[in-house]
Short mmCIF file of C-alpha atoms and ligand atoms in Angstrom, two decimals:
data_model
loop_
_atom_site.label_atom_id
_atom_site.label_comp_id
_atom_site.label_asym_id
_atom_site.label_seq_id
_atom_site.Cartn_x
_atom_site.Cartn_y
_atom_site.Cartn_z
CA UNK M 1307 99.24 -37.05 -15.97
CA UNK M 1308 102.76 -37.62 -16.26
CA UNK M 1309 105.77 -36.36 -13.90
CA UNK M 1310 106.24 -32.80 -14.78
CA UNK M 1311 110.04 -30.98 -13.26
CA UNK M 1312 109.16 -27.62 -12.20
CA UNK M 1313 112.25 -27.05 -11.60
CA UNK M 1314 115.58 -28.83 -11.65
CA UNK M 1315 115.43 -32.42 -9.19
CA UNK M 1316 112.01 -31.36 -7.98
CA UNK M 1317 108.80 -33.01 -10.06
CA UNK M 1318 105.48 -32.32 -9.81
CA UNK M 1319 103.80 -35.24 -9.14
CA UNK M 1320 100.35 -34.80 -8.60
CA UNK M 1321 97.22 -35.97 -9.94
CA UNK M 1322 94.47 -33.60 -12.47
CA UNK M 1323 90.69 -33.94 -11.30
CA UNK M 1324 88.82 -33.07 -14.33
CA UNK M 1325 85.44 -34.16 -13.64
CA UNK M 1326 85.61 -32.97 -9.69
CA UNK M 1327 82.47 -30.85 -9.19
CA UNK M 1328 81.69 -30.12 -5.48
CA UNK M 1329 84.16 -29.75 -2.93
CA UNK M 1330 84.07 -29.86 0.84
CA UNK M 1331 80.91 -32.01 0.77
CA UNK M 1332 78.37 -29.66 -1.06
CA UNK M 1333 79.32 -26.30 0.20
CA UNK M 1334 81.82 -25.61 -3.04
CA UNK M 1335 80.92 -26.07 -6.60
CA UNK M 1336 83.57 -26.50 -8.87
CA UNK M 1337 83.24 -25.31 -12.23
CA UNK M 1338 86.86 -25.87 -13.54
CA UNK M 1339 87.36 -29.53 -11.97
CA UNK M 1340 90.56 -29.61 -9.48
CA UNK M 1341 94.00 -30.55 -9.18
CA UNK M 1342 95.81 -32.51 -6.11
CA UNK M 1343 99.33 -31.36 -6.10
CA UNK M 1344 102.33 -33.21 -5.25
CA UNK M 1345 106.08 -32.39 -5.12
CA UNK M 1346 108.74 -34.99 -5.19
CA UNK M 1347 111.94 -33.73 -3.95
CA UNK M 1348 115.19 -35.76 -5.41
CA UNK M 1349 118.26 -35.44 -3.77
CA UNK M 1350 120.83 -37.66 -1.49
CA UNK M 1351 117.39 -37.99 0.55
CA UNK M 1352 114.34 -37.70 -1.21
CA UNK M 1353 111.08 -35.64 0.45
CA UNK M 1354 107.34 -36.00 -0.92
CA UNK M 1355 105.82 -32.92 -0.48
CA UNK M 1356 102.19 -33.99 0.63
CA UNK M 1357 99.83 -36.82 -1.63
CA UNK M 1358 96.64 -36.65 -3.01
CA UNK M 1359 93.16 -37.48 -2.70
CA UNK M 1360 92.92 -41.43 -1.42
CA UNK M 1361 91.35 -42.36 -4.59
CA UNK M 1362 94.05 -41.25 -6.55
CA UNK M 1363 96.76 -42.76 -4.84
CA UNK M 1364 97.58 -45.41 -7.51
CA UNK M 1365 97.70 -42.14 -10.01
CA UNK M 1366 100.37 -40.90 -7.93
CA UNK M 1367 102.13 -43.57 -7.00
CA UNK M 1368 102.66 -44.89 -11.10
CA UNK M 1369 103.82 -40.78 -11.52
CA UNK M 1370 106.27 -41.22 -8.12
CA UNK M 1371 107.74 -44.70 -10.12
CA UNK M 1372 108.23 -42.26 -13.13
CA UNK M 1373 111.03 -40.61 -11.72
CA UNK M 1374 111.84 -42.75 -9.19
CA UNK M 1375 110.78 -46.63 -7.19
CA UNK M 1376 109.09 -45.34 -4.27
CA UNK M 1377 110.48 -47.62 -2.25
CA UNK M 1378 113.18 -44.87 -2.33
CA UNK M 1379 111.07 -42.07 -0.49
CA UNK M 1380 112.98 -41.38 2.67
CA UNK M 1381 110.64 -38.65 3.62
CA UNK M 1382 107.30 -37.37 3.56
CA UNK M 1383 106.18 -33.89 4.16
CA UNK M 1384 102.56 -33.22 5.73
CA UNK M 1385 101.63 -29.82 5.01
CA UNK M 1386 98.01 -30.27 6.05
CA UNK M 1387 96.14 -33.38 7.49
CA UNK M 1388 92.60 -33.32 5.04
CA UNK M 1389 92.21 -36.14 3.39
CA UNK M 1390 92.57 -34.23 -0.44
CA UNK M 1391 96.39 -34.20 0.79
CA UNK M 1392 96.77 -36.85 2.61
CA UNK M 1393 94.50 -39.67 1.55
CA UNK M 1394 97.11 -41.73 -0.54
CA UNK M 1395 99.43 -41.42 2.18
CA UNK M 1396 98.38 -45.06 4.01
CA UNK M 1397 99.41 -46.12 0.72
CA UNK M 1398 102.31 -44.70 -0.20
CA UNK M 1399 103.83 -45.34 2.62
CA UNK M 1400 102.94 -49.14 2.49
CA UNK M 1401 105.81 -49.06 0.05
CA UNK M 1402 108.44 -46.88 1.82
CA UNK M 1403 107.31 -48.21 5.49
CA UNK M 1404 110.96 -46.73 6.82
CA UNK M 1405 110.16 -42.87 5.48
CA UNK M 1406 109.59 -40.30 7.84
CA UNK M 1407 106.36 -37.91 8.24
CA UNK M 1408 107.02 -34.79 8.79
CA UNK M 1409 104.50 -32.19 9.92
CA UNK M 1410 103.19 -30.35 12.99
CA UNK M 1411 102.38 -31.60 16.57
CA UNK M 1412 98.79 -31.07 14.91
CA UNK M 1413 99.14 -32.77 11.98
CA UNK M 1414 100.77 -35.55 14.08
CA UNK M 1415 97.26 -35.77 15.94
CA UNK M 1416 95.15 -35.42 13.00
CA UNK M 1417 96.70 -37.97 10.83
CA UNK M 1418 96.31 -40.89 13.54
CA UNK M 1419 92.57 -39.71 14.30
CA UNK M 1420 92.16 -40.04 10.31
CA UNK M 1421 94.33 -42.78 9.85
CA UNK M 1422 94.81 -44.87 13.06
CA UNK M 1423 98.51 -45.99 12.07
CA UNK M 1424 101.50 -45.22 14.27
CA UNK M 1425 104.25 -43.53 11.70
CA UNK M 1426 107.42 -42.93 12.34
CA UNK M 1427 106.46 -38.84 12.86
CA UNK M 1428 108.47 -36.13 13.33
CA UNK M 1429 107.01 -32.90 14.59
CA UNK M 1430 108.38 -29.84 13.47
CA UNK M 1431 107.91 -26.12 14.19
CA UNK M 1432 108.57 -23.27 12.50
CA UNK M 1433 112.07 -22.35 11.22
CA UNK M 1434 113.20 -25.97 11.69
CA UNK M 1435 115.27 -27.30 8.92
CA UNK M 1436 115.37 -31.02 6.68
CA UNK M 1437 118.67 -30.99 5.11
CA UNK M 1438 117.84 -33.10 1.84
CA UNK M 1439 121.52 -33.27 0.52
CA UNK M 1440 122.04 -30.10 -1.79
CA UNK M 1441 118.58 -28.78 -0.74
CA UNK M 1442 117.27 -27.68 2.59
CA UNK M 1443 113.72 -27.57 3.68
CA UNK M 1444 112.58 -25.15 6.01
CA UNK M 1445 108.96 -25.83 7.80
CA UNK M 1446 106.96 -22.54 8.80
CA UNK M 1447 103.73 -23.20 10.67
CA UNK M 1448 100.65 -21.45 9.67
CA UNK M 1449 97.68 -22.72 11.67
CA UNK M 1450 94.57 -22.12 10.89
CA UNK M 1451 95.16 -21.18 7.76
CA UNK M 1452 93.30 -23.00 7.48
CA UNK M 1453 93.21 -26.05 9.77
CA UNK M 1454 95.41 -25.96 12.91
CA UNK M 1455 97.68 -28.49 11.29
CA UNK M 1456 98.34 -26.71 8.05
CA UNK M 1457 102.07 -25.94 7.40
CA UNK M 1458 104.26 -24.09 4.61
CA UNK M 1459 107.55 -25.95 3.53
CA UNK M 1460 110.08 -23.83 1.90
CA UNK M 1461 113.09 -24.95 -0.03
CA UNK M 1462 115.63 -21.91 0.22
CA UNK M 1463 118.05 -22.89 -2.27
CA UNK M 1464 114.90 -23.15 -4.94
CA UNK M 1465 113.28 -19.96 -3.67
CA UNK M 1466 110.37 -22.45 -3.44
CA UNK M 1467 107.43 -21.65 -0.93
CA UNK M 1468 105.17 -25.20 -0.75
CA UNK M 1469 102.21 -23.95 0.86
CA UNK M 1470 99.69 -26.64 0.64
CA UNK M 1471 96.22 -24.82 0.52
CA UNK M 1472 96.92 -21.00 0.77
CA UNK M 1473 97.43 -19.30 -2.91
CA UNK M 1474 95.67 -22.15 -4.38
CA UNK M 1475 93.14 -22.38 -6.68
CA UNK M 1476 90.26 -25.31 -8.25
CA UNK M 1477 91.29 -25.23 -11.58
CA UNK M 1478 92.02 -28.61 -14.01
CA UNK M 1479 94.58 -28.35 -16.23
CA UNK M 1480 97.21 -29.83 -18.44
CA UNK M 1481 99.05 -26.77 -17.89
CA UNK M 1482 101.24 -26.37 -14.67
CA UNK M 1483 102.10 -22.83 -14.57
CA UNK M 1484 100.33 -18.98 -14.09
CA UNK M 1485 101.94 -17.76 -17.65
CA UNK M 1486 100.38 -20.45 -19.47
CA UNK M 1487 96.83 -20.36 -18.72
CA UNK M 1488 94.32 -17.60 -18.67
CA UNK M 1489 95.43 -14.99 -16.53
CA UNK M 1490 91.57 -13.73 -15.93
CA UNK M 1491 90.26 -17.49 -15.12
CA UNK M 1492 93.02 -18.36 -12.73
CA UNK M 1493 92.73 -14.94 -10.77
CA UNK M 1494 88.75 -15.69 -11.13
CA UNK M 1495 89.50 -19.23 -9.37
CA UNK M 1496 91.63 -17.87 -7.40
CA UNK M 1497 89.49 -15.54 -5.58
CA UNK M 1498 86.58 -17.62 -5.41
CA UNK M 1499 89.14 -20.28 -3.72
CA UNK M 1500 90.16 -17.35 -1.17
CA UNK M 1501 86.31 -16.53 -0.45
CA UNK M 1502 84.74 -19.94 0.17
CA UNK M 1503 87.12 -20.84 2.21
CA UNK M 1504 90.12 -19.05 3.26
CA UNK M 1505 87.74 -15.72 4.07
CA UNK M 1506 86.82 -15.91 7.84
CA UNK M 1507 90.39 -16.29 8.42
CA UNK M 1508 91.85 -13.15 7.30
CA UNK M 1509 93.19 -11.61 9.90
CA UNK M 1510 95.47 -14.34 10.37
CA UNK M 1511 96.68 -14.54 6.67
CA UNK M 1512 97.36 -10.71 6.85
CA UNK M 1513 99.59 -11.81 10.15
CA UNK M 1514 101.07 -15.01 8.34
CA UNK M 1515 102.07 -12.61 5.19
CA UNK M 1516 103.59 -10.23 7.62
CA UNK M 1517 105.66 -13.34 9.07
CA UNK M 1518 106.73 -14.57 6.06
CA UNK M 1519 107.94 -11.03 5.14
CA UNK M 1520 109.97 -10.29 8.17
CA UNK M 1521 111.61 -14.06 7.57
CA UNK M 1522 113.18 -12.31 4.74
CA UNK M 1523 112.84 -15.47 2.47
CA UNK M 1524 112.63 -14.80 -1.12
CA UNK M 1525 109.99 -16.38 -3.32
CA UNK M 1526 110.44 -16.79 -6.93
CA UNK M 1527 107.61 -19.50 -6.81
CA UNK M 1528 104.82 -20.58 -5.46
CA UNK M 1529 103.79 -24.15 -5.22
CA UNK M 1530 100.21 -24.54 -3.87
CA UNK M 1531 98.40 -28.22 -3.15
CA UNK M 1532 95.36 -27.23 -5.58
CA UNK M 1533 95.65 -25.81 -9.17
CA UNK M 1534 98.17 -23.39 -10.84
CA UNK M 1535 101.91 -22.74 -9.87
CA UNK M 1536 102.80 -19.14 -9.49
CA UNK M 1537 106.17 -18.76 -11.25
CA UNK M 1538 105.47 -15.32 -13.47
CA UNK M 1539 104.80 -13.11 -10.97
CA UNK M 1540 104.21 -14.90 -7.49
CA UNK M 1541 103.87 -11.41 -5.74
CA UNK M 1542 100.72 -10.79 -7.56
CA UNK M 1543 99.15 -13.86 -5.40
CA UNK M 1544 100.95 -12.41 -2.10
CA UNK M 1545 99.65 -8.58 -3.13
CA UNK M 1546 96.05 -9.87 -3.80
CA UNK M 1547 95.83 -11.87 -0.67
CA UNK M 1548 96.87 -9.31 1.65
CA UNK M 1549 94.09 -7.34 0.09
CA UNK M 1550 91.53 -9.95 0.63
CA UNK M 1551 93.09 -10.48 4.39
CA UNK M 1552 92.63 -6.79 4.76
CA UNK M 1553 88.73 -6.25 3.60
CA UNK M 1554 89.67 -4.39 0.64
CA UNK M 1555 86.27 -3.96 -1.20
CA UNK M 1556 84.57 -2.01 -4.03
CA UNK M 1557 81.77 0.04 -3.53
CA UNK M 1558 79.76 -2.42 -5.05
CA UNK M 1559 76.23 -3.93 -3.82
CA UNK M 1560 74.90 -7.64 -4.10
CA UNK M 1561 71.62 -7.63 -3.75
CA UNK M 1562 70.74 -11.93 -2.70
CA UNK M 1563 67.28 -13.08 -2.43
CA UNK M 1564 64.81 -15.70 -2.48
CA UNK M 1565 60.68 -15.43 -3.62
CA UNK M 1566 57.91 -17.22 -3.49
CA UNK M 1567 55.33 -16.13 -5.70
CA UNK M 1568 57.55 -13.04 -7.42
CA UNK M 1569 56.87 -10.30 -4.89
CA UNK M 1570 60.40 -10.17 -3.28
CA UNK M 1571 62.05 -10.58 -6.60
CA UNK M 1572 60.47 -7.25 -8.11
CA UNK M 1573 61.36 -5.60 -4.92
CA UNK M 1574 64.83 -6.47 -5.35
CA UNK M 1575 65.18 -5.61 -8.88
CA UNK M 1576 63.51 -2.02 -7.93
CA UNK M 1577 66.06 -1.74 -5.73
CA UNK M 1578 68.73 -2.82 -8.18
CA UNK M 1579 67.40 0.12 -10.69
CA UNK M 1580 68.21 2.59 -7.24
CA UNK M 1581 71.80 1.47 -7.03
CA UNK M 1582 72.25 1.90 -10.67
CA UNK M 1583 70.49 5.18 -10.66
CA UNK M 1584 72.88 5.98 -7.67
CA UNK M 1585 76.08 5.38 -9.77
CA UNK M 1586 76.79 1.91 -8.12
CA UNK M 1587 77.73 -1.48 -9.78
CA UNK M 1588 75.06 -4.28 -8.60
CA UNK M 1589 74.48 -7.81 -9.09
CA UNK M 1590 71.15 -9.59 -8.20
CA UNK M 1591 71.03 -13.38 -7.60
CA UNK M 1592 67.74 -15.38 -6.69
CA UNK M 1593 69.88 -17.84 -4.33
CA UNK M 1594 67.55 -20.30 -5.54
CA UNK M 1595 68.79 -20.47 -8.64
CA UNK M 1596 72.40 -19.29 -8.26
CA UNK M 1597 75.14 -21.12 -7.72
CA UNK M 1598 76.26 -20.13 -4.11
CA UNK M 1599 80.20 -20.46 -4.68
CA UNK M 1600 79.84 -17.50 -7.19
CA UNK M 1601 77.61 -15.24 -5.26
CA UNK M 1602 79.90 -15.39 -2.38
CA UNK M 1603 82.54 -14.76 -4.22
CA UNK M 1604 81.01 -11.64 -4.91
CA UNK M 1605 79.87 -10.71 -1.75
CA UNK M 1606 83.93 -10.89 -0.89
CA UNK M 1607 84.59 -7.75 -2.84
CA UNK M 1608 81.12 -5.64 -2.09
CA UNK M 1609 80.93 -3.28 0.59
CA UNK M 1610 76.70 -3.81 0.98
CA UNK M 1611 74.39 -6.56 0.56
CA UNK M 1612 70.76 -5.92 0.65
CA UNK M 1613 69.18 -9.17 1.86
CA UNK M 1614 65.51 -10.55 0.69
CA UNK M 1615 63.24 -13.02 1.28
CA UNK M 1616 59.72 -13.69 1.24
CA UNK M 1617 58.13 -15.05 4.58
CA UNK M 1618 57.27 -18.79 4.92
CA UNK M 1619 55.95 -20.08 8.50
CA UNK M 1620 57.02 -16.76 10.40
CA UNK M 1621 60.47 -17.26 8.96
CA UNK M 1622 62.46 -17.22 5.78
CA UNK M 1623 62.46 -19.52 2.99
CA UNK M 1624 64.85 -22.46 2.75
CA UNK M 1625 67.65 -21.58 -0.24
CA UNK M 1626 68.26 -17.63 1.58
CA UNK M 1627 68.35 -19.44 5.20
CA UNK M 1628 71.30 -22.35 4.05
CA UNK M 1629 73.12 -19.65 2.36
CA UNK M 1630 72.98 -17.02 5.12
CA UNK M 1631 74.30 -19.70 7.53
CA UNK M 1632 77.09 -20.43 5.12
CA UNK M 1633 77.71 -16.46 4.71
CA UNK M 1634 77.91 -15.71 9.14
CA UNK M 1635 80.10 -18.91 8.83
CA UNK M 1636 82.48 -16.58 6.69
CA UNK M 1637 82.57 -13.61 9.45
CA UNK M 1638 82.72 -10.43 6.71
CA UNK M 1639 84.35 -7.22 8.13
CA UNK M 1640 83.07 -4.18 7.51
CA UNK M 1641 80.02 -4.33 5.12
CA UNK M 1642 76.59 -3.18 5.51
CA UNK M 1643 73.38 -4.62 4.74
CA UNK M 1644 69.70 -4.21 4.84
CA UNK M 1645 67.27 -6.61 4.55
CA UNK M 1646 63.53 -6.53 2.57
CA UNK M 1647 61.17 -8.63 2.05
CA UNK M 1648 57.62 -9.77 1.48
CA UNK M 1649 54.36 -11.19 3.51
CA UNK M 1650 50.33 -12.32 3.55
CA UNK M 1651 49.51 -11.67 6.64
CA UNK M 1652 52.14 -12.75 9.87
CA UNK M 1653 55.44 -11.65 8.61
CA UNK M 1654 58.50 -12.56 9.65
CA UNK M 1655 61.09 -13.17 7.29
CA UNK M 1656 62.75 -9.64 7.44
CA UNK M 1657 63.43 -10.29 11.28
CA UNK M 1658 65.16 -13.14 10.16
CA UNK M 1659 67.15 -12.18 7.73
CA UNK M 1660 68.50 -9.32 9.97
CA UNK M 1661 69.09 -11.25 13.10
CA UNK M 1662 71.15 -13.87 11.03
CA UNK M 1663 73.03 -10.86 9.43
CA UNK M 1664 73.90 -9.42 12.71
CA UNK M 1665 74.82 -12.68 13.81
CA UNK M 1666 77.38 -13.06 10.75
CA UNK M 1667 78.97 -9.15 12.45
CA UNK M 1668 77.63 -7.47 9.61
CA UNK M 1669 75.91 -4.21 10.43
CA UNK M 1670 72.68 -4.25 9.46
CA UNK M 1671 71.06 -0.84 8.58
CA UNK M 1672 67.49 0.51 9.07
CA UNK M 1673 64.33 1.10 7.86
CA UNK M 1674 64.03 -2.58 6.58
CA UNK M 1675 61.16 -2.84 4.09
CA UNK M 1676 58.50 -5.35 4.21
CA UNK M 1677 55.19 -5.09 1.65
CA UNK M 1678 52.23 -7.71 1.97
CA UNK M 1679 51.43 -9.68 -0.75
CA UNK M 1680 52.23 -7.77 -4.03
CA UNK M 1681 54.15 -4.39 -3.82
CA UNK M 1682 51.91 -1.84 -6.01
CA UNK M 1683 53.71 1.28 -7.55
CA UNK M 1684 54.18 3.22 -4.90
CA UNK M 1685 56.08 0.45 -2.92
CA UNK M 1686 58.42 -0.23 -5.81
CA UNK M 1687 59.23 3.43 -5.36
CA UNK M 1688 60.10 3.06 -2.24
CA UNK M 1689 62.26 -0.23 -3.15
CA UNK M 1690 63.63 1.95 -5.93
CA UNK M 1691 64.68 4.86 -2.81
CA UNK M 1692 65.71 2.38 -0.58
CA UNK M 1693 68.51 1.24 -3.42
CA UNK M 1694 69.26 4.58 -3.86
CA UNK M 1695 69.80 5.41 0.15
CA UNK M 1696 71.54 2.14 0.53
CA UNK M 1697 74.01 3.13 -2.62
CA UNK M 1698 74.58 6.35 -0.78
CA UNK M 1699 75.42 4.53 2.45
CA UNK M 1700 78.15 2.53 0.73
CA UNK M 1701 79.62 5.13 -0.98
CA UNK M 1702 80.07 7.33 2.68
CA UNK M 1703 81.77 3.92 4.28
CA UNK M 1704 85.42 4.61 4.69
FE1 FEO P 2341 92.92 -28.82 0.01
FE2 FEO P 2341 92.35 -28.10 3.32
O1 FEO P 2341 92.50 -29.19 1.79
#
């Protein structure tokens, strides 16, 4: 894609990932391809605002020669060391050798254990300043969120908050901006985004927000490293992520589950007629089958999760146990759960399923259910109650 000015002197410069499908290894699947986003800053000094992916470096390089030789580059910002941001850098700044990095003590570390190349690097902290000529960068660190490099660069005179991964989203595009593409997709790829990864660290967005806020810096947009620029209505991001950061959840349930030979999976969906029965919105997923990305996604805004599987060599079955780890990887605050499941003769899997629960912090409620082999009527019944009792639960959480 070509240069695109977002805003007077200040291009974005980054590189569209259309056929990008997993992310982060396997543990994100894309549906909607990616971006890499770029800023080039031009002023009496010019600033690039973090790179791209490594393999795209020669895409951003022939965009950085579309506005200007690189050569030029005086400075380069490092908002976050992974390699999605900073993997063209080795190459970029084989043609501006004299520019600057300019990042965290963090960052500083990271880069040379990813890089091995002794840059000229300037560590910052927050509030320090990069006068640029008419423009002044401001650096605010934000670690953890959601490496203990990552960093936020805001240009004051722009109103123009840079911050890398946070308020991002994995969506291609030709389209740079939030009023210009579908406002349901990008707030669908936008959660999703905040779930799969951002989610465990919550309580230190909700702090970061609170920050930013007190720094009494006003935002008229919001330039992220992935996706979609917020220019419309950048408080809608802000609003929505403080929501996230604070747990705020429906009273919805997901019931997640994996069978062998059908037995879980009509216990589940018993238990999915309960909830409905109860009033309660539910969606069932045989793990199996589902794409993960989605389901947890889900699981961000639901208060309870009712957890199956049947039992394979006194334990659970593979596609539940990967996903489960991925899940108390994610921490979740304040939901419920429940787990059911079925057997032949040893059982096994329920005890599983709720130790790796509690593990996760979630708190797991009892009676569990178990049935051997098939569940006859009367057991679906009780699958059927147990939705209905678990419904009720959710709806009494505060
Ligand atoms: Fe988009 Fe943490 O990298």
């Amino acid at each position: 894609m070509k240069p695109f000015e977002i805003k007077k002197g200040i291009y974005w410069v980054g590189v569209v990932d259309w056929n990008a499908r997993n992310f982060h290894g396997h543990t994100y699947t894309i549906r909607r391809g990616t971006t890499y986003n770029a800023y080039l800053i031009v002023d009496e000094k010019i600033a690039l605002v973090d790179t791209v992916l490594g393999s795209f470096a020669g895409e951003l390089i022939e965009s950085i020669r579309a506005v200007i030789p690189p050569e030029k580059i005086d400075y380069i910002i490092a908002n976050h060391v992974e390699t999605d941001h900073s993997g063209a850098m080795p190459d970029v700044l084989k043609l501006c050798p004299k520019a600057r990095v300019f990042g965290t003590q963090k960052c500083k570390e990271g880069l040379y254990r990813m890089y091995y190349e002794n840059w000229d690097f300037q560590a910052v902290k927050t509030g320090d300043k990069l006068k640029l000529g008419k423009r002044t960068l401001t650096f605010i660190e934000a670690p953890m969120i959601h490496w203990p490099d990552s960093m936020f660069t805001y240009c004051q005179e722009e109103e123009l908050l840079m911050p890398n991964d946070a308020f991002g989203q994995h969506y291609a595009t030709n389209q740079r901006f939030d009023d210009e593409v579908d406002a349901c997709a990008l707030m669908d790829e936008a959660v999703k985004y905040y779930a799969n990864i951002l989610w465990p660290l919550g309580s230190l967005i909700a702090r970061k927000i609170e920050d930013v806020v007190k720094m009494n810096v006003p935002i008229k947009m919001i330039a992220p490293s992935h996706g979609i620029i917020w220019r419309k209505d950048p408080m809608k991001i802000i609003n929505a992520y403080a929501g996230w950061a604070n747990n705020t959840t429906s009273d919805k349930v997901v019931v997640v589950y994996e069978t062998m030979w059908g037995a879980t999976e009509k216990m589940a969906k018993s238990m999915v007629e309960g909830i409905t029965d109860a009033g309660l919105e539910a969606k069932l997923y045989n793990i199996a089958q589902s794409d993960v990305t989605e389901v947890i996604k889900e699981m961000l805004g639901a208060k309870g999760y009712l957890v199956g599987s049947s039992t394979h060599d006194n334990g659970m079955l593979n596609a539940i146990a990967g996903f489960l780890e991925f899940l108390k990887g994610l921490r979740p605050k304040n939901r419920i759960a429940s787990a059911f499941g079925s057997y032949g003769w040893s059982g096994g899997a329920v005890v599983s399923v709720e130790n790796i629960l509690k593990e996760a912090g979630i708190e797991v409620l009892q009676p569990s259910i178990s049935v051997k082999y098939m569940p006859d009527e009367g057991e679906l019944n009780k699958c059927y109650e147990h939705g209905m009792d678990f419904a009720k639960s959710v709806k009494s959480m505060v």
